[in-house]
Short mmCIF file of C-alpha atoms and ligand atoms in Angstrom, two decimals:
data_model
loop_
_atom_site.label_atom_id
_atom_site.label_comp_id
_atom_site.label_asym_id
_atom_site.label_seq_id
_atom_site.Cartn_x
_atom_site.Cartn_y
_atom_site.Cartn_z
CA MET A 1 -17.32 -9.84 -6.84
CA LEU A 2 -15.78 -6.58 -7.50
CA SER A 3 -17.30 -3.50 -6.14
CA LEU A 4 -15.85 -0.09 -6.63
CA SER A 5 -14.93 2.84 -4.55
CA VAL A 6 -16.77 5.83 -5.94
CA ALA A 7 -15.91 9.49 -6.05
CA CYS A 8 -18.39 10.90 -3.58
CA THR A 9 -20.48 9.52 -0.81
CA ASP A 10 -24.15 10.01 -0.27
CA GLY A 11 -24.59 11.19 3.26
CA LEU A 12 -27.64 10.08 5.20
CA GLN A 13 -28.20 13.75 5.96
CA ASP A 14 -29.72 13.94 2.46
CA ASP A 15 -32.46 11.65 3.67
CA ALA A 16 -32.91 13.23 7.05
CA PRO A 17 -36.46 14.55 6.40
CA GLU A 18 -37.90 11.08 5.78
CA LEU A 19 -35.77 9.23 8.30
CA SER A 20 -35.75 11.60 11.28
CA PRO A 21 -36.28 11.58 14.14
CA THR A 22 -35.25 7.92 14.35
CA TRP A 23 -31.86 8.67 12.83
CA GLU A 24 -31.41 11.52 15.29
CA SER A 25 -32.05 9.25 18.24
CA PHE A 26 -29.81 6.53 16.81
CA ARG A 27 -27.01 9.05 16.30
CA ALA A 28 -27.47 10.47 19.79
CA ASN A 29 -26.94 7.03 21.25
CA PRO A 30 -24.68 5.16 18.82
CA PRO A 31 -23.42 1.59 19.28
CA VAL A 32 -19.88 3.01 19.45
CA ARG A 33 -19.20 6.66 20.22
CA TRP A 34 -16.84 8.63 17.94
CA GLU A 35 -14.24 9.17 20.64
CA ALA A 36 -14.06 5.44 21.41
CA PHE A 37 -14.01 4.58 17.72
CA ARG A 38 -11.14 7.01 17.11
CA ASP A 39 -9.11 5.97 20.13
CA THR A 40 -9.34 2.25 19.36
CA THR A 41 -8.52 2.52 15.64
CA TYR A 42 -5.02 1.29 14.80
CA ARG A 43 -2.50 3.96 13.75
CA GLU A 44 0.70 3.30 11.82
CA PRO A 45 3.72 3.86 14.09
CA PHE A 46 5.39 6.09 11.47
CA ALA A 47 4.70 9.48 9.90
CA PRO A 48 2.15 10.62 8.90
CA TYR A 49 0.61 8.18 11.44
CA ARG A 50 -2.29 7.15 9.26
CA TYR A 51 -5.31 5.36 10.66
CA ILE A 52 -5.85 1.81 9.33
CA VAL A 53 -9.44 0.59 9.11
CA ASP A 54 -10.82 -2.73 7.92
CA GLY A 55 -7.43 -4.40 8.02
CA ASP A 56 -5.61 -2.64 5.22
CA ILE A 57 -7.38 0.59 4.26
CA PRO A 58 -5.33 3.66 5.24
CA LEU A 59 -6.99 6.95 6.15
CA LEU A 60 -4.76 10.01 6.16
CA ASP A 61 -6.01 11.91 9.16
CA GLU A 62 -8.73 12.34 11.79
CA GLU A 63 -10.98 14.10 9.32
CA GLN A 64 -11.00 11.05 7.04
CA LEU A 65 -11.50 8.77 10.01
CA ARG A 66 -14.47 10.86 11.09
CA ALA A 67 -16.02 10.53 7.63
CA HIS A 68 -15.46 6.76 7.83
CA TYR A 69 -17.09 6.69 11.25
CA ASP A 70 -20.07 8.70 10.05
CA ALA A 71 -20.54 6.38 7.06
CA TRP A 72 -20.28 3.35 9.31
CA LEU A 73 -22.86 4.81 11.68
CA GLU A 74 -25.24 5.37 8.76
CA GLN A 75 -24.78 1.78 7.69
CA GLU A 76 -25.43 0.50 11.20
CA PHE A 77 -28.60 2.58 11.21
CA ARG A 78 -29.74 1.11 7.91
CA LEU A 79 -28.93 -2.39 9.07
CA SER A 80 -31.00 -1.73 12.17
CA GLY A 81 -34.02 -1.84 9.87
CA ALA A 82 -34.98 1.80 9.96
CA GLY A 83 -33.55 2.77 6.59
CA GLY A 84 -34.75 2.05 3.07
CA SER A 85 -32.98 0.22 0.24
CA GLU A 86 -33.12 3.12 -2.22
CA LEU A 87 -29.63 4.22 -1.25
CA ALA A 88 -28.16 1.29 -3.16
CA VAL A 89 -29.74 2.51 -6.35
CA ARG A 90 -28.54 6.06 -5.89
CA ARG A 91 -25.03 4.88 -5.19
CA ALA A 92 -25.04 2.96 -8.46
CA LEU A 93 -25.49 6.26 -10.29
CA ASN A 94 -22.21 7.64 -8.96
CA ALA A 95 -19.09 7.75 -11.10
CA ASP A 96 -16.73 4.79 -10.78
CA VAL A 97 -13.20 5.49 -9.62
CA ILE A 98 -11.02 3.51 -12.03
CA TRP A 99 -7.87 4.32 -13.96
CA PRO A 100 -8.47 6.32 -17.16
CA ALA A 101 -7.86 4.58 -20.50
CA ALA A 102 -4.61 6.48 -21.08
CA GLN A 103 -3.11 5.21 -17.84
CA ARG A 104 -4.52 1.76 -17.20
CA ASN A 105 -1.96 -0.08 -19.30
CA SER A 106 1.04 1.58 -17.71
CA LEU A 107 0.63 1.37 -13.92
CA THR A 108 4.31 1.76 -13.03
CA TYR A 109 5.89 0.92 -9.72
CA CYS A 110 9.24 0.48 -7.98
CA VAL A 111 10.13 -1.94 -5.20
CA SER A 112 12.31 -0.42 -2.47
CA ASN A 113 15.81 -1.82 -1.96
CA ALA A 114 15.04 -1.51 1.77
CA PHE A 115 13.25 -4.88 1.54
CA GLY A 116 16.71 -6.43 1.60
CA THR A 117 16.71 -10.19 1.43
CA ASN A 118 12.91 -10.20 1.01
CA LYS A 119 13.01 -8.08 -2.13
CA ALA A 120 13.47 -10.85 -4.70
CA ALA A 121 10.47 -12.80 -3.37
CA LEU A 122 8.32 -9.67 -3.38
CA VAL A 123 9.30 -8.68 -6.92
CA ALA A 124 8.40 -12.20 -8.09
CA ALA A 125 5.07 -12.26 -6.20
CA LEU A 126 4.12 -8.83 -7.53
CA GLY A 127 5.00 -9.93 -11.04
CA ARG A 128 2.69 -12.94 -10.80
CA ALA A 129 -0.10 -10.99 -9.06
CA THR A 130 -0.14 -8.17 -11.59
CA ALA A 131 0.11 -10.62 -14.51
CA ALA A 132 -2.97 -12.35 -13.09
CA TRP A 133 -4.94 -9.09 -13.42
CA THR A 134 -3.56 -8.46 -16.91
CA ALA A 135 -4.78 -11.94 -17.90
CA ARG A 136 -8.30 -10.98 -16.76
CA ALA A 137 -8.78 -7.35 -17.88
CA ALA A 138 -7.29 -4.64 -20.08
CA VAL A 139 -4.87 -3.38 -17.45
CA GLY A 140 -1.09 -3.47 -17.27
CA PHE A 141 1.34 -2.93 -14.42
CA ARG A 142 5.01 -2.24 -15.18
CA TYR A 143 7.89 -2.73 -12.75
CA VAL A 144 10.60 -0.06 -13.05
CA PRO A 145 13.68 -1.43 -11.20
CA ALA A 146 15.75 1.66 -12.10
CA GLN A 147 13.76 3.55 -9.44
CA ASP A 148 14.24 1.02 -6.64
CA ALA A 149 17.08 2.97 -4.99
CA THR A 150 14.76 5.98 -4.47
CA CYS A 151 11.48 4.12 -4.09
CA THR A 152 9.47 6.47 -1.84
CA ALA A 153 6.28 8.52 -2.09
CA ALA A 154 8.48 11.40 -3.29
CA ASN A 155 9.44 9.52 -6.49
CA THR A 156 7.31 10.86 -9.34
CA ASN A 157 9.01 8.69 -11.98
CA VAL A 158 6.63 5.88 -11.05
CA LEU A 159 2.89 5.81 -10.36
CA PHE A 160 3.31 4.14 -6.96
CA SER A 161 6.02 2.87 -4.66
CA VAL A 162 6.22 -0.49 -2.87
CA GLU A 163 7.82 0.09 0.53
CA PRO A 164 8.53 -1.94 3.67
CA VAL A 165 6.93 -0.91 6.96
CA THR A 166 6.51 -2.30 10.43
CA ALA A 167 2.84 -2.40 11.41
CA THR A 168 0.22 -4.86 12.58
CA TYR A 169 -1.27 -5.56 9.13
CA PHE A 170 0.14 -7.61 6.21
CA ALA A 171 -0.06 -4.87 3.60
CA SER A 172 -2.03 -1.75 2.69
CA ALA A 173 -2.70 -0.02 -0.60
CA PHE A 174 -4.76 2.83 -2.09
CA PHE A 175 -7.50 3.58 -4.63
CA PRO A 176 -7.06 5.14 -8.10
CA ASP A 177 -8.04 8.62 -6.96
CA ALA A 178 -5.25 8.86 -4.36
CA ALA A 179 -2.60 11.59 -4.69
CA ARG A 180 1.01 10.49 -5.25
CA ALA A 181 1.89 10.95 -1.59
CA GLN A 182 -0.70 8.30 -0.73
CA ARG A 183 0.03 5.93 -3.63
CA ARG A 184 2.13 3.53 -1.59
CA LEU A 185 1.81 -0.24 -1.38
CA LEU A 186 3.15 -0.91 2.11
CA VAL A 187 4.25 -4.43 3.04
CA THR A 188 5.19 -5.74 6.48
CA PRO A 189 7.56 -8.65 7.26
CA ALA A 190 4.55 -10.80 8.29
CA ALA A 191 3.25 -10.78 4.69
CA PHE A 192 6.24 -12.88 3.63
CA THR A 193 5.57 -15.75 6.01
CA THR A 194 1.88 -15.73 6.93
CA THR A 195 -0.43 -18.65 6.22
CA ALA A 196 -3.36 -17.11 8.13
CA GLY A 197 -6.65 -17.93 6.40
CA GLY A 198 -4.75 -19.67 3.60
CA ARG A 199 -2.92 -16.48 2.71
CA ASP A 200 0.38 -16.30 0.87
CA LEU A 201 2.45 -13.40 -0.43
CA GLU A 202 1.22 -13.70 -4.01
CA GLY A 203 -2.39 -13.74 -2.87
CA ILE A 204 -1.88 -10.72 -0.63
CA MET A 205 -0.37 -8.88 -3.63
CA GLN A 206 -3.37 -9.91 -5.81
CA HIS A 207 -5.67 -8.44 -3.14
CA GLU A 208 -3.72 -5.21 -2.69
CA THR A 209 -3.29 -4.63 -6.46
CA GLY A 210 -7.06 -5.21 -6.66
CA HIS A 211 -7.50 -2.17 -4.36
CA ILE A 212 -5.09 -0.23 -6.62
CA LEU A 213 -7.39 -1.01 -9.56
CA GLY A 214 -10.30 0.42 -7.54
CA PHE A 215 -11.89 -2.70 -6.05
CA ARG A 216 -13.45 -2.57 -2.61
CA HIS A 217 -13.59 -5.38 -0.07
CA GLU A 218 -16.16 -8.00 -1.08
CA HIS A 219 -17.17 -8.85 2.50
CA ILE A 220 -18.63 -5.38 3.07
CA PHE A 221 -21.88 -6.85 1.65
CA ILE A 222 -22.18 -9.34 4.49
CA THR A 223 -21.95 -9.08 8.22
CA CYS A 224 -18.41 -9.94 9.27
CA THR A 225 -17.28 -9.86 12.85
CA GLY A 226 -15.41 -6.71 13.73
CA ASN A 227 -16.09 -5.22 10.33
CA SER A 228 -16.92 -1.53 10.39
CA GLU A 229 -16.48 -1.05 6.68
CA THR A 230 -19.33 0.70 4.90
CA THR A 231 -20.98 0.07 1.55
CA THR A 232 -21.96 3.75 1.30
CA ASP A 233 -19.39 4.57 -1.39
CA ALA A 234 -19.38 1.19 -3.15
CA ARG A 235 -21.15 -0.07 -6.26
CA GLN A 236 -21.61 -3.77 -6.77
CA VAL A 237 -20.38 -4.79 -10.25
CA THR A 238 -21.26 -8.48 -10.03
CA SER A 239 -23.26 -10.46 -7.51
CA TYR A 240 -21.79 -11.18 -4.06
CA ASP A 241 -18.92 -13.68 -4.35
CA VAL A 242 -17.60 -15.41 -1.25
CA ASN A 243 -14.55 -16.60 -3.20
CA SER A 244 -13.52 -13.16 -4.47
CA VAL A 245 -9.88 -12.16 -4.11
CA MET A 246 -11.24 -9.06 -2.39
CA HIS A 247 -13.00 -11.12 0.32
CA TYR A 248 -11.19 -11.55 3.62
CA PRO A 249 -10.65 -15.28 4.26
CA GLN A 250 -11.71 -14.84 7.89
CA CYS A 251 -15.06 -13.48 6.69
CA ARG A 252 -15.86 -16.66 4.74
CA PRO A 253 -17.81 -19.47 6.43
CA SER A 254 -14.75 -21.68 5.86
CA GLN A 255 -12.44 -19.01 7.39
CA THR A 256 -9.84 -19.95 4.79
CA GLY A 257 -9.13 -20.09 1.05
CA GLY A 258 -6.59 -17.29 0.86
CA TYR A 259 -6.60 -14.81 -2.02
CA ARG A 260 -7.00 -15.90 -5.64
CA GLN A 261 -9.08 -14.29 -8.37
CA SER A 262 -12.41 -16.00 -9.01
CA ALA A 263 -14.46 -16.29 -12.20
CA LEU A 264 -16.67 -13.44 -11.00
CA ASP A 265 -13.56 -11.36 -10.31
CA GLU A 266 -12.57 -11.84 -13.93
CA LEU A 267 -16.03 -10.93 -15.21
CA GLY A 268 -16.16 -7.82 -13.02
CA ALA A 269 -12.67 -6.66 -13.97
CA THR A 270 -13.50 -7.16 -17.66
CA MET A 271 -16.76 -5.25 -17.32
CA LEU A 272 -14.92 -2.30 -15.81
CA TYR A 273 -11.72 -2.21 -17.82
CA GLY A 274 -12.51 -4.26 -20.92
CA ALA A 275 -11.39 -7.75 -21.98
CA PRO A 276 -7.70 -8.67 -21.62
CA ARG A 277 -5.34 -8.19 -24.54
CA THR A 278 -5.10 -11.97 -25.07
CA THR A 279 -8.85 -12.32 -25.49
CA GLU A 280 -9.10 -9.44 -27.95
CA CYS A 281 -6.15 -10.88 -29.89
CA LEU A 282 -7.84 -14.28 -30.06
CA PHE A 283 -11.17 -12.87 -31.28
CA ASN A 284 -9.36 -10.70 -33.85
CA TRP A 285 -7.47 -13.75 -35.05
CA ALA A 286 -10.71 -15.73 -35.40
CA GLN A 287 -12.25 -12.93 -37.43
CA ALA A 288 -9.26 -12.76 -39.75
CA THR A 289 -8.93 -16.54 -40.08
CA TYR A 290 -12.64 -17.38 -40.52
CA PRO A 291 -14.11 -14.26 -42.17
CA THR A 292 -17.15 -16.08 -43.50
CA LEU A 293 -18.12 -17.22 -39.96
CA PHE A 294 -17.34 -14.09 -38.03
CA THR A 295 -18.62 -11.07 -39.91
CA PRO A 296 -18.79 -8.15 -39.74
CA ALA A 297 -16.02 -7.34 -37.24
CA ALA A 298 -17.59 -6.99 -33.77
CA THR A 299 -16.68 -5.61 -30.35
CA THR A 300 -16.34 -7.64 -27.18
CA ALA A 301 -19.11 -7.75 -24.55
CA VAL A 302 -19.84 -9.51 -21.24
CA SER A 303 -23.01 -11.45 -20.37
CA GLY A 304 -23.60 -14.31 -17.99
CA ASN A 305 -20.37 -16.27 -17.67
CA TYR A 306 -19.25 -15.24 -21.15
CA VAL A 307 -16.83 -12.72 -22.57
CA PHE A 308 -17.90 -12.78 -26.24
CA ARG A 309 -18.47 -11.21 -29.61
CA TYR A 310 -21.74 -11.38 -31.54
CA TYR A 311 -21.59 -11.42 -35.33
CA SER A 312 -24.73 -9.97 -36.87
CA GLY A 313 -23.83 -11.07 -40.40
CA THR A 314 -24.01 -14.75 -39.52
CA ASN A 315 -26.03 -14.49 -36.28
CA ALA A 316 -23.20 -16.33 -34.54
CA TYR A 317 -21.36 -16.00 -31.24
CA LEU A 318 -17.73 -16.58 -30.31
CA GLY A 319 -16.99 -16.47 -26.58
CA ILE A 320 -15.00 -17.61 -23.57
CA ASP A 321 -16.74 -19.12 -20.55
CA VAL A 322 -14.68 -17.74 -17.65
CA THR A 323 -15.86 -20.55 -15.34
CA ASP A 324 -14.10 -23.26 -17.40
CA GLN A 325 -11.79 -21.07 -19.57
CA ASN A 326 -12.91 -22.84 -22.73
CA VAL A 327 -13.71 -21.14 -26.03
CA TYR A 328 -17.20 -21.69 -27.43
CA TYR A 329 -18.78 -21.13 -30.86
CA LEU A 330 -22.53 -20.79 -31.21
CA PRO A 331 -23.68 -20.82 -34.85
CA ALA A 332 -27.11 -19.57 -35.90
CA GLY A 333 -29.72 -22.15 -35.02
CA GLY A 334 -27.06 -24.63 -33.93
CA ALA A 335 -25.74 -26.07 -30.70
CA LEU A 336 -22.97 -24.64 -28.55
CA GLN A 337 -19.62 -26.06 -29.67
CA SER A 338 -16.55 -26.14 -27.45
CA GLN A 339 -13.34 -25.21 -29.27
CA GLY A 340 -11.16 -26.33 -26.35
CA PRO A 341 -9.18 -24.47 -23.72
CA LYS A 342 -8.49 -20.76 -24.24
CA SER A 343 -4.83 -21.37 -23.39
CA ALA A 344 -4.37 -23.79 -26.31
CA LEU A 345 -6.09 -21.42 -28.78
CA LEU A 346 -4.00 -18.49 -27.60
CA THR A 347 -0.92 -20.47 -28.57
CA ALA A 348 -2.41 -21.43 -31.96
CA ALA A 349 -3.34 -17.80 -32.60
CA ASN A 350 0.04 -16.52 -31.44
CA CYS A 351 -1.72 -14.35 -28.84
CA ASN A 352 0.31 -15.12 -25.69
ZN1 ZN B 401 -8.06 -5.10 1.49
#
C-alpha cells in the first residue's frame, strides 16, 4: 500500500526525443479525445462546479482536468508498450507531499451542523477513522466542535471543514498541499447508508482521511475498469496491496472487502510519518525498565513486517510485527521470543 501524491509531475514531453514519433501519433489519435473526456467527466452541481475524477478526487477547474487528461494519456501510451519503465524511478526522486512535522499532530477539523440528524454518526465515524491512523503512525487529527456552526471553507480556525453535499459520489477529500479553500471533506447522504463493495461510513472516512494524509489510490497500479487515474505523480511506498484502505473495493478481484487499514498500510504510514506515539512510548518504557537489555537508547526503524529498535550495546532487537500485532524480542545469537500482544504491553507500560 500507500503511495503518495508528489509535488510536481514529470511530463512525457521531457522524453519526447526518445519516444517520438510514436507518442506523437498516439496523441494525434488518442483512445479518448480531450473534448469527450471533459464533457463526460462528472461535475459537482454546486459552486465552484469542480470536476470529480476517479470517484472522489476533485479537480478545481478545466485547467486541472486538462492536466489530468494529459497525464492519463501518457499512462495509456506507456501501457500500450511503447514507453520505458525509467519513469517510475524518476518519480521516486520527487518530493513527497505529506504534512510537515509541526502540523501532523494537529490536523484540526470541524463538522458542519448542516449534517443535521446525520451529524452524530459522522462525528463518531470520523473519530474512529482518525484514531485508526493515529494508532498506525505519528499523526493526530483533532475535532474542534466550537467551529461547527461556521464550518465552511472560509473558516481558518480549523485546517479543514467536513461539509454535506449532494453529488453522485460518497465523499471527496484533498491532499496535503491543497489551499484552505480546497481543504474540504465533502460527504453525501449516500455515505451514511451504503454497503456497496462492503463499504461503511467508518471505512469511507478511513479512506478519505488517508487522502488527507497524502495517500493516493492503491488501484492505480493495476488495470481497473473505468479507471483513468494516473501513476505519473505517485510514488509507491510499499508493494502493491489489494487489501489497502486506499484500494477501491470494486477494483479487487473479490469486488468487496470495504475499507479498513491493512498491515502494509500501517507499515507505509509509519515509514512516511514515523511510528505511532503508543509504539514509541512502549519502546521507551522497555529501555527504561530493562536498561541492561536495551542499550544504548535507540531510534525506531521499519524493515520487513517489523517496526523495531536495534540496540547496538547488546546486539538485540525489540520490535512489533504489524501482521500479528505481537511484540518480539530478539537477543544476540538467540531465537525470536514473542512477548505477547502489543495491546497488553501498552497497558502494562501505561502507554495507551
Ligand atoms: Zn479515494
